[in-house]
mmCIF file of C-alpha atoms in Angstrom:
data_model
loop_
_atom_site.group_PDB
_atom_site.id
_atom_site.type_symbol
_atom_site.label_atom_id
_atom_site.label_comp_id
_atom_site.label_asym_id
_atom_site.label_seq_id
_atom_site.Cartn_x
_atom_site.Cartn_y
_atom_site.Cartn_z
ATOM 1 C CA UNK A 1 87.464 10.763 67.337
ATOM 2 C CA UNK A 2 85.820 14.123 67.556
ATOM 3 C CA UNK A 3 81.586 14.760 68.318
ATOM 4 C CA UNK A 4 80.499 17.514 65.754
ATOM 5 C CA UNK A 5 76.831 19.456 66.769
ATOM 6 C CA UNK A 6 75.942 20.874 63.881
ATOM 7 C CA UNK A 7 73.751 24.177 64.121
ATOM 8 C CA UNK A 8 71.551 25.888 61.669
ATOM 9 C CA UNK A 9 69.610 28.324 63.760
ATOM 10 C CA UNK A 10 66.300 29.862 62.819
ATOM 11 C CA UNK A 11 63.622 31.462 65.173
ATOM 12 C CA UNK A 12 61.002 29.685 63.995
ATOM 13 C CA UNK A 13 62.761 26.280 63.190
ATOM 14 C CA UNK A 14 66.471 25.557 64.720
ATOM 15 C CA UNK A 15 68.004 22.569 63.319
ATOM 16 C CA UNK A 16 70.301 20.660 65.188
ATOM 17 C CA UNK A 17 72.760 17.342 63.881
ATOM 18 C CA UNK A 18 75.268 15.038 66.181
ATOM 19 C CA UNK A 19 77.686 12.934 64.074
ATOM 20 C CA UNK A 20 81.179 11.531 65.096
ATOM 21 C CA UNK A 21 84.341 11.999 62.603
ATOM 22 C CA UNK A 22 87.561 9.493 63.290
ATOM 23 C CA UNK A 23 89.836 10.560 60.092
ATOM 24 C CA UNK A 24 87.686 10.816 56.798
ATOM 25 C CA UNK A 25 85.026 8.078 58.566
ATOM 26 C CA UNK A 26 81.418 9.488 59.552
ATOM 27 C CA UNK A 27 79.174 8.329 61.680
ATOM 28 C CA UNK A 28 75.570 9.654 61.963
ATOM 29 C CA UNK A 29 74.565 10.144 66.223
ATOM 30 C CA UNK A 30 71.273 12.066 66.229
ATOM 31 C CA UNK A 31 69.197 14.992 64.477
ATOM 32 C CA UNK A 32 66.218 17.113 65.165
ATOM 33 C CA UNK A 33 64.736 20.313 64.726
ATOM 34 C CA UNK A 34 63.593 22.551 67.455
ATOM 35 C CA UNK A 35 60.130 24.165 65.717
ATOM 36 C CA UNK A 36 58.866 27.396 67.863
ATOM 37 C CA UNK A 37 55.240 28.753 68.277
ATOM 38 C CA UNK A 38 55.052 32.144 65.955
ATOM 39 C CA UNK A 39 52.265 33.657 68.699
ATOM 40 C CA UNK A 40 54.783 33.177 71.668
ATOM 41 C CA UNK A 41 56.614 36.238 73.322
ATOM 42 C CA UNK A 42 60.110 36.221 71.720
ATOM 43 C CA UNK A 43 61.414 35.324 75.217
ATOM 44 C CA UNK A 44 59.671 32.332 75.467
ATOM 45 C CA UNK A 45 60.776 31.335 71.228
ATOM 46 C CA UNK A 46 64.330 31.845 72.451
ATOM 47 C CA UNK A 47 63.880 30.031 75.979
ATOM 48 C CA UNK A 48 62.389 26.660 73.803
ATOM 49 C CA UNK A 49 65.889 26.898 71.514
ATOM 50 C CA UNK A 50 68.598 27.520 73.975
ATOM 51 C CA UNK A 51 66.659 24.889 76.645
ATOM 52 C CA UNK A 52 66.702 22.452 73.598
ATOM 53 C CA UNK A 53 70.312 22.937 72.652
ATOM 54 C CA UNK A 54 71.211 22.507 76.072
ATOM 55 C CA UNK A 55 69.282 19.132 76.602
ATOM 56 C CA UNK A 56 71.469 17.632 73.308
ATOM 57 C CA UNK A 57 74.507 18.334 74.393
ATOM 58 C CA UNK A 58 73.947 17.213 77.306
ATOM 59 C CA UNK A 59 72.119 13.927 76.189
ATOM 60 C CA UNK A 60 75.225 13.217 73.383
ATOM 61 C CA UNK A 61 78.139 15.366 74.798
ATOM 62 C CA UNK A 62 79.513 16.700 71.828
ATOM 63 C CA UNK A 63 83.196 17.564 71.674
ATOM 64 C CA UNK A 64 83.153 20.356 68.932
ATOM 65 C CA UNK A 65 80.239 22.355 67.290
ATOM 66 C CA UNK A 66 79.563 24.220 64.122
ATOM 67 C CA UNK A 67 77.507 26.818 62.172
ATOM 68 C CA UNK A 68 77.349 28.902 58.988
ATOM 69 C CA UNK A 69 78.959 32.298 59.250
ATOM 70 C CA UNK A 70 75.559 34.338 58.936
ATOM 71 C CA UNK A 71 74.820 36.004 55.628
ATOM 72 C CA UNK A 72 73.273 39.148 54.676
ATOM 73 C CA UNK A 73 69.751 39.189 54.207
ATOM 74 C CA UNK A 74 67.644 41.463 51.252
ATOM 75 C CA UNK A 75 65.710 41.963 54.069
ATOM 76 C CA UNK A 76 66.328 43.622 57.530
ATOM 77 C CA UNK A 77 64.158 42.157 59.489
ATOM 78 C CA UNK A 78 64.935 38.399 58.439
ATOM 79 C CA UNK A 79 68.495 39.446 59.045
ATOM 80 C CA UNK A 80 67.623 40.591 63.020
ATOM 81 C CA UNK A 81 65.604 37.796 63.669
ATOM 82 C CA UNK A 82 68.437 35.147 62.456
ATOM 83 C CA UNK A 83 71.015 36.881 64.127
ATOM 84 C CA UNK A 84 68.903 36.844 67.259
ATOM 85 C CA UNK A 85 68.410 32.885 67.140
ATOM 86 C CA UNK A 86 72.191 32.656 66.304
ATOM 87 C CA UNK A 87 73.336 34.548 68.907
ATOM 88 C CA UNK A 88 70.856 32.130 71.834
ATOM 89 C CA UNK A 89 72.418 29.403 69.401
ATOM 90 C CA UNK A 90 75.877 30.126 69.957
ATOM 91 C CA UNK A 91 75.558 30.829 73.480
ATOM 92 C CA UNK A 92 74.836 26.969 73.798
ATOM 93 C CA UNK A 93 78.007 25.694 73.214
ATOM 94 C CA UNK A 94 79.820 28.264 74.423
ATOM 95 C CA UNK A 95 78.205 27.635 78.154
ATOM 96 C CA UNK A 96 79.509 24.128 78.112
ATOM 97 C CA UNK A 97 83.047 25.555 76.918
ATOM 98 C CA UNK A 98 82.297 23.451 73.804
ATOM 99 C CA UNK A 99 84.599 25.180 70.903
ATOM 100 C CA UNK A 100 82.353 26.912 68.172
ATOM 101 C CA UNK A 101 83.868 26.981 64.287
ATOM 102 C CA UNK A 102 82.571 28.886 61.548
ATOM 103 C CA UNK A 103 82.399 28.386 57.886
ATOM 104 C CA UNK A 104 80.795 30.527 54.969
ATOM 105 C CA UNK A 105 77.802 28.342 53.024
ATOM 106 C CA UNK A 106 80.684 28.044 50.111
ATOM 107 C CA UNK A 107 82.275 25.913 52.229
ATOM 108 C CA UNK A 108 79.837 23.605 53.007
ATOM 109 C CA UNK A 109 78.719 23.395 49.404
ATOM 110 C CA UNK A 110 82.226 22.922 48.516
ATOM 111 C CA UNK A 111 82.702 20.100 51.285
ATOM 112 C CA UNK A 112 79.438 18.315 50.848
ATOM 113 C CA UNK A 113 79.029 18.709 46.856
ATOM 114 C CA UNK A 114 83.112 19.530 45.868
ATOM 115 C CA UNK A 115 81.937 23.268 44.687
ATOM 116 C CA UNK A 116 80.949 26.200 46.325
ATOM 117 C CA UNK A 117 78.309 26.637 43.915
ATOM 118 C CA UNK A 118 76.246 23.549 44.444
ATOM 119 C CA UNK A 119 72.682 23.397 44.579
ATOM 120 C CA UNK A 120 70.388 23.169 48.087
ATOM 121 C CA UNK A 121 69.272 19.795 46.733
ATOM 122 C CA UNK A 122 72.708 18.256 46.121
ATOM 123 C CA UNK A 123 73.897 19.258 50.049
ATOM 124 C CA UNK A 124 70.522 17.395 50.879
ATOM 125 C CA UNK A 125 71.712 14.432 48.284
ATOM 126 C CA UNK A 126 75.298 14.304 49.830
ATOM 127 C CA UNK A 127 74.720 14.237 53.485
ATOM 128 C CA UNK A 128 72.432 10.972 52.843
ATOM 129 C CA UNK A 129 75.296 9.359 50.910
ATOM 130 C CA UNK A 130 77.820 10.670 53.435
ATOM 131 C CA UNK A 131 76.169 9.208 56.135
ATOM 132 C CA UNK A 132 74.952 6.320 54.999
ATOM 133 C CA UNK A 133 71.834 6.298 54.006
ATOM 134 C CA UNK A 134 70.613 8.354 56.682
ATOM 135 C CA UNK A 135 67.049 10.153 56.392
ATOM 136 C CA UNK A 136 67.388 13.241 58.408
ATOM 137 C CA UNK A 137 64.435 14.708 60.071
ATOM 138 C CA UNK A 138 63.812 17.380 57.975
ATOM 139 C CA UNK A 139 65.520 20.037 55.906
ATOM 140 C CA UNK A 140 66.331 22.282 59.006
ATOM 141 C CA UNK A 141 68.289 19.002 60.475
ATOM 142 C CA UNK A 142 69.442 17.877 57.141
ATOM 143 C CA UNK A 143 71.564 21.362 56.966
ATOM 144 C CA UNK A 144 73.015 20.657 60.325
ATOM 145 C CA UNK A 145 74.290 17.877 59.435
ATOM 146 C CA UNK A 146 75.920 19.556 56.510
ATOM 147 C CA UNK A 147 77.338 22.204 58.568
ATOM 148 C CA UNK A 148 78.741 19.318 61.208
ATOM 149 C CA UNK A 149 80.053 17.537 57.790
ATOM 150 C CA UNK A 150 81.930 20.896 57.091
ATOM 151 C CA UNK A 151 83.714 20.334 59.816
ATOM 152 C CA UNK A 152 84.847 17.070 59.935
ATOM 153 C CA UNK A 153 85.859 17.419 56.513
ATOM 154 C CA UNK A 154 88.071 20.892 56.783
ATOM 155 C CA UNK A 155 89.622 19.396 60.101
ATOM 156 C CA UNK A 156 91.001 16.657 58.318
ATOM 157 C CA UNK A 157 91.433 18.142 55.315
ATOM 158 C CA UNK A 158 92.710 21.582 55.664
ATOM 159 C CA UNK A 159 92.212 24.422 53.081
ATOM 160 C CA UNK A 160 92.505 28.503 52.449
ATOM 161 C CA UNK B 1 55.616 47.692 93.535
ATOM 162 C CA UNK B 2 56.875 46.422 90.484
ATOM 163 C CA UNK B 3 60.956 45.512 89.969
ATOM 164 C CA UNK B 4 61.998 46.195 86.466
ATOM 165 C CA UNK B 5 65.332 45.314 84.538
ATOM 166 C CA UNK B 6 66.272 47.473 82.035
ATOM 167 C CA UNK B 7 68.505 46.144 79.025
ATOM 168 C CA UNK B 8 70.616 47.474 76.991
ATOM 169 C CA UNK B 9 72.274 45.033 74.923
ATOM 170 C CA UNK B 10 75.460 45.360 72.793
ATOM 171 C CA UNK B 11 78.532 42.224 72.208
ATOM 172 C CA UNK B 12 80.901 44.889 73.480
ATOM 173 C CA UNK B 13 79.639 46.041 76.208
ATOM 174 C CA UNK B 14 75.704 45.194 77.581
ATOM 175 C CA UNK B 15 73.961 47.958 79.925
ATOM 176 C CA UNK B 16 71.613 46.623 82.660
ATOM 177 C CA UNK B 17 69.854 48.634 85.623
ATOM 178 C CA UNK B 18 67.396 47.270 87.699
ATOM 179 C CA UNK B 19 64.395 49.886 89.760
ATOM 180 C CA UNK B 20 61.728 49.883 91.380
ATOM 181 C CA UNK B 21 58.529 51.561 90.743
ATOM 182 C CA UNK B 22 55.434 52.198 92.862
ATOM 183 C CA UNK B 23 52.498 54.165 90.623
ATOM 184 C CA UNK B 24 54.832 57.366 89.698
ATOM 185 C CA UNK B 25 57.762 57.285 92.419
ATOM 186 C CA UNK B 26 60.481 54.968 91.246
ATOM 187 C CA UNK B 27 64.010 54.037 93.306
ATOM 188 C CA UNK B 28 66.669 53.120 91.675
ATOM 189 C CA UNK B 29 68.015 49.344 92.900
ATOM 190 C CA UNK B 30 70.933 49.005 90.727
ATOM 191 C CA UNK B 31 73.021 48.962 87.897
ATOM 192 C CA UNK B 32 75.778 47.588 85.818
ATOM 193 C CA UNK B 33 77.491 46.601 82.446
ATOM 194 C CA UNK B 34 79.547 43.553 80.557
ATOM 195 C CA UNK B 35 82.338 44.670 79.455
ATOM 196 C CA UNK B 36 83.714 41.621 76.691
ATOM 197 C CA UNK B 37 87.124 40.927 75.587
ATOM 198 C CA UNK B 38 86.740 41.642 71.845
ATOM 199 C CA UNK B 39 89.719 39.196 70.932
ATOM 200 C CA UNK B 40 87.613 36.288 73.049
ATOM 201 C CA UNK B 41 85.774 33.830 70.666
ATOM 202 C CA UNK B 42 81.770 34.586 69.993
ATOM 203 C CA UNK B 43 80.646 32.407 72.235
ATOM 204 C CA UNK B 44 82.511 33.299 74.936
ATOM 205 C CA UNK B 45 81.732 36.768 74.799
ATOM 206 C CA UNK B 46 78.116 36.331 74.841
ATOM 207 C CA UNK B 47 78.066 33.954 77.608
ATOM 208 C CA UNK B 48 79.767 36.051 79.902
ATOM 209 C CA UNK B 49 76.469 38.368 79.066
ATOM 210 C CA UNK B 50 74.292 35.513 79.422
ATOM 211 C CA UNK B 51 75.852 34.274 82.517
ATOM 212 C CA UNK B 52 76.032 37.672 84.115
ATOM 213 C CA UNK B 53 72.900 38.936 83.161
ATOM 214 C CA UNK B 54 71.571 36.186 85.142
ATOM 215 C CA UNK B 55 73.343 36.746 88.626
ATOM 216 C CA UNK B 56 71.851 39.972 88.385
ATOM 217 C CA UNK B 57 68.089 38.014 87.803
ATOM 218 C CA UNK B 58 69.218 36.303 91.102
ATOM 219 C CA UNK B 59 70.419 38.830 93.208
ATOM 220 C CA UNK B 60 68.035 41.749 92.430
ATOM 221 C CA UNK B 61 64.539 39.155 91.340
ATOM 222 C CA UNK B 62 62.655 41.680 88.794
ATOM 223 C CA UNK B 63 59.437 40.776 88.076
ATOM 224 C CA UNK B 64 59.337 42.668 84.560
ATOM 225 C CA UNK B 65 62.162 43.420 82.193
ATOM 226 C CA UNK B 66 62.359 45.865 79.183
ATOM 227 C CA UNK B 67 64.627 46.458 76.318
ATOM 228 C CA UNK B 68 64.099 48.825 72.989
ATOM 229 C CA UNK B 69 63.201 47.487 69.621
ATOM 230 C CA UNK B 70 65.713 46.778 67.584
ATOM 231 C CA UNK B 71 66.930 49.683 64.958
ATOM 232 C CA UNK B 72 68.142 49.499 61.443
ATOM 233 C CA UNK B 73 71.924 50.198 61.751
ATOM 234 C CA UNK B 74 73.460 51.927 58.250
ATOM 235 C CA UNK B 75 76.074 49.246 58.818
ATOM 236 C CA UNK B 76 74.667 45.087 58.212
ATOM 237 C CA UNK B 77 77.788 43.271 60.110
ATOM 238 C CA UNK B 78 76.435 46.281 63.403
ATOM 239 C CA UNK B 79 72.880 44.880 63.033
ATOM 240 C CA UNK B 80 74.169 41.385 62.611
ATOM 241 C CA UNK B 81 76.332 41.508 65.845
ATOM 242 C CA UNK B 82 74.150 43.768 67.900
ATOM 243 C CA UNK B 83 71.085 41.012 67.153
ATOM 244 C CA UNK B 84 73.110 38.060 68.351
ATOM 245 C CA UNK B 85 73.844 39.864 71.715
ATOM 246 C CA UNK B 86 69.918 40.579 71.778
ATOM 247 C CA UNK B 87 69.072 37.206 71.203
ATOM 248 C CA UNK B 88 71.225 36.340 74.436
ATOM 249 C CA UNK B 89 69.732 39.226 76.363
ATOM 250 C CA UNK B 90 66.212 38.413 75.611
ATOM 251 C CA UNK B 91 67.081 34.952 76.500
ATOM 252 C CA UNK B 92 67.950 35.801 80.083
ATOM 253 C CA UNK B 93 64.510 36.840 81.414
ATOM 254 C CA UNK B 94 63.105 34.116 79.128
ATOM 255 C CA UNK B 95 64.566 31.336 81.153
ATOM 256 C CA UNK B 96 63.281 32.951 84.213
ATOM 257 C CA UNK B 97 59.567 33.543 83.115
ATOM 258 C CA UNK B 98 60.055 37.139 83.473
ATOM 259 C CA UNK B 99 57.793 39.363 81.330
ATOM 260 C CA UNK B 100 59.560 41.561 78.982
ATOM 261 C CA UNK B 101 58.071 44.642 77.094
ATOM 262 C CA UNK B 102 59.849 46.332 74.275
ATOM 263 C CA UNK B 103 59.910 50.223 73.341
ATOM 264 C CA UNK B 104 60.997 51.902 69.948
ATOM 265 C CA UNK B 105 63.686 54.054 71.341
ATOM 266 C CA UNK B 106 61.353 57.348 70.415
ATOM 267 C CA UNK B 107 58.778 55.987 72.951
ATOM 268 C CA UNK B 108 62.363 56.252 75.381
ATOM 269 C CA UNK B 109 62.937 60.028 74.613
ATOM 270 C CA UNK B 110 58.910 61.063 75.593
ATOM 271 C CA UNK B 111 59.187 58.797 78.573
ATOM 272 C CA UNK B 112 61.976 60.235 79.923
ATOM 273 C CA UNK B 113 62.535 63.822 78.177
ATOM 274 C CA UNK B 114 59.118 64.552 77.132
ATOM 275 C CA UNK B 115 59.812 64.400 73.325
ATOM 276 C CA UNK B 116 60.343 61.808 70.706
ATOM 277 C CA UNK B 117 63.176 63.849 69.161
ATOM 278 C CA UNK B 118 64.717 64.554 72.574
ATOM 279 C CA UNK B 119 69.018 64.182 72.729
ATOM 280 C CA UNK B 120 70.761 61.327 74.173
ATOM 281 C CA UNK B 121 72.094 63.500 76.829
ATOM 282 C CA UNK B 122 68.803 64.875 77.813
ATOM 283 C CA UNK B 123 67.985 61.442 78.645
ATOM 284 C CA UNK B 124 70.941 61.007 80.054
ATOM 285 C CA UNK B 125 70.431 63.773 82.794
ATOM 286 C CA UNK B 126 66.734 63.190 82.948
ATOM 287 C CA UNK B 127 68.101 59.461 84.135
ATOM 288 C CA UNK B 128 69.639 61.461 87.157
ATOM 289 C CA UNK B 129 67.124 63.328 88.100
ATOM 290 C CA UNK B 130 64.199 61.129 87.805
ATOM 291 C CA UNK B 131 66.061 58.657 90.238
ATOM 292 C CA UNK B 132 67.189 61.387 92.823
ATOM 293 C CA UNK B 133 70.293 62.003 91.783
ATOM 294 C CA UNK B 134 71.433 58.618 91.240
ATOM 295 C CA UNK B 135 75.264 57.917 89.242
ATOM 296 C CA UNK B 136 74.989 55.749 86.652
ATOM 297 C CA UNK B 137 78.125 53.335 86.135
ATOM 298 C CA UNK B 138 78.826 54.328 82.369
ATOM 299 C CA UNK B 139 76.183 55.703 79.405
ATOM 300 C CA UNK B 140 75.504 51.574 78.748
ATOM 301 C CA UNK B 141 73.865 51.502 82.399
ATOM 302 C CA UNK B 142 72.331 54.863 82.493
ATOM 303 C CA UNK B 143 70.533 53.412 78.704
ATOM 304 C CA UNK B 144 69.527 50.288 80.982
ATOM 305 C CA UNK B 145 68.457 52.441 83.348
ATOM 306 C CA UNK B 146 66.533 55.096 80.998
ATOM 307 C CA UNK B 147 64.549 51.548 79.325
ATOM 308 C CA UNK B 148 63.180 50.414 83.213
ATOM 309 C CA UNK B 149 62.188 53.990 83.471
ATOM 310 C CA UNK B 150 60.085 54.131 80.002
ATOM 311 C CA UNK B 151 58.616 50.693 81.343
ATOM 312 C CA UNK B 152 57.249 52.014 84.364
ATOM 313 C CA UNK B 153 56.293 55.123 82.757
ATOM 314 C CA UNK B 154 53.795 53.933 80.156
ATOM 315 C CA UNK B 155 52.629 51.148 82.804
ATOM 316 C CA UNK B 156 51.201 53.667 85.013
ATOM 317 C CA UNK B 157 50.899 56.454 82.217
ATOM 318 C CA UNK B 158 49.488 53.740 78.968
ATOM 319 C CA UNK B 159 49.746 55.775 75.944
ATOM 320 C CA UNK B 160 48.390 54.619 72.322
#
């Protein structure tokens, strides 16, 4: 049985998703979504994520973790500011020696939905029915748990 | 007297340099960089900086940090990388409630040279001689160093 934290980082709204994966069997743990104050020093929006992250792992232990590969942005500045949140993001795990994998959104779309070209809506659809019914928090959670889905799936069902 | 750390942050290799500064006479305190293994996984290399970055917090206690502004690299995957190690460098005063103030890197050149379009090598010396004659580990440190300096110039010289 492996603990998947799923990560979808964003500075103004980091989602986060805990599910545990025996074989092809899922089980939803815990999701949530770490919203930050747009007026706060960038320090302090940074500080709220990374104390945040640290306070779930530490409340469900997770065994493995995993986020999107980060894509390019049409704009510049949306691109910094992600990268900035991934980077406090991925310093989370990594400071509990927690081992990070990364997958490009085709892959999720391809493990939630079957195709890499599936819509938002259906990755929403399929982490419900994949979980049982569950109603994640929002849609900053809900791709969390899509991304910790990924994972489970490619680890027991390996693919180029 | 104020202590500033100066950051300059990069996944390969992160610049800091910590001074002091007492209306116009500054002293430097000390300085460093993080080198990273570029075949270690992502989050391992940025929480060596994260890690480090604090034991210098705790040995040296500054009580204001500064860092430039991001810039627009030619190359995306640059930005991309270069963001996620200033996320993680931003984060480190954050946790500690330490102020930090950011500077376009022009506002770096007048501090220091006396010009906007001044050479990185004119800041480079001006480094030296503004902190009697001080040796700066490598060019990431003297940067560090060159960022404190522009802090505690435009705190005691405030220029629109």
């Amino acid at each position: 049985m492996v603990r998947i934290l799923g990560l979808d980082p964003s500075r103004a709204s980091t989602g986060w998703g805990v599910i545990d994966a025996e074989n092809n069997r899922l089980k939803y743990v815990a999701d949530g979504f770490i919203k930050t104050d747009p007026k706060a020093p960038l320090e302090e929006r940074l500080s709220l994520i990374y104390r945040t992250l640290c306070e779930v792992i530490e409340a469900y232990h997770p065994t493995e973790a995993s986020i999107e590969v980060i894509f390019l942005n049409d704009n510049p500045m949306s691109t910094i500011k992600l990268s900035e949140a991934r980077g406090v993001v991925v310093l989370a795990p990594g400071m509990y020696q927690i081992p990070l994998f990364e997958y490009e959104p085709s892959k999720v779309k391809k493990a939630l939905v079957g195709t890499g070209q599936a819509l938002k809506t259906q990755v929403e659809t399929m982490v419900k029915v994949l979980l049982a019914g569950v109603k994640p928090k929002n849609n900053d959670s809900s791709d969390a748990l899509a991304i910790a889905i990924t994972h489970a799936h490619f680890k027991t069902n390996p693919v180029k």
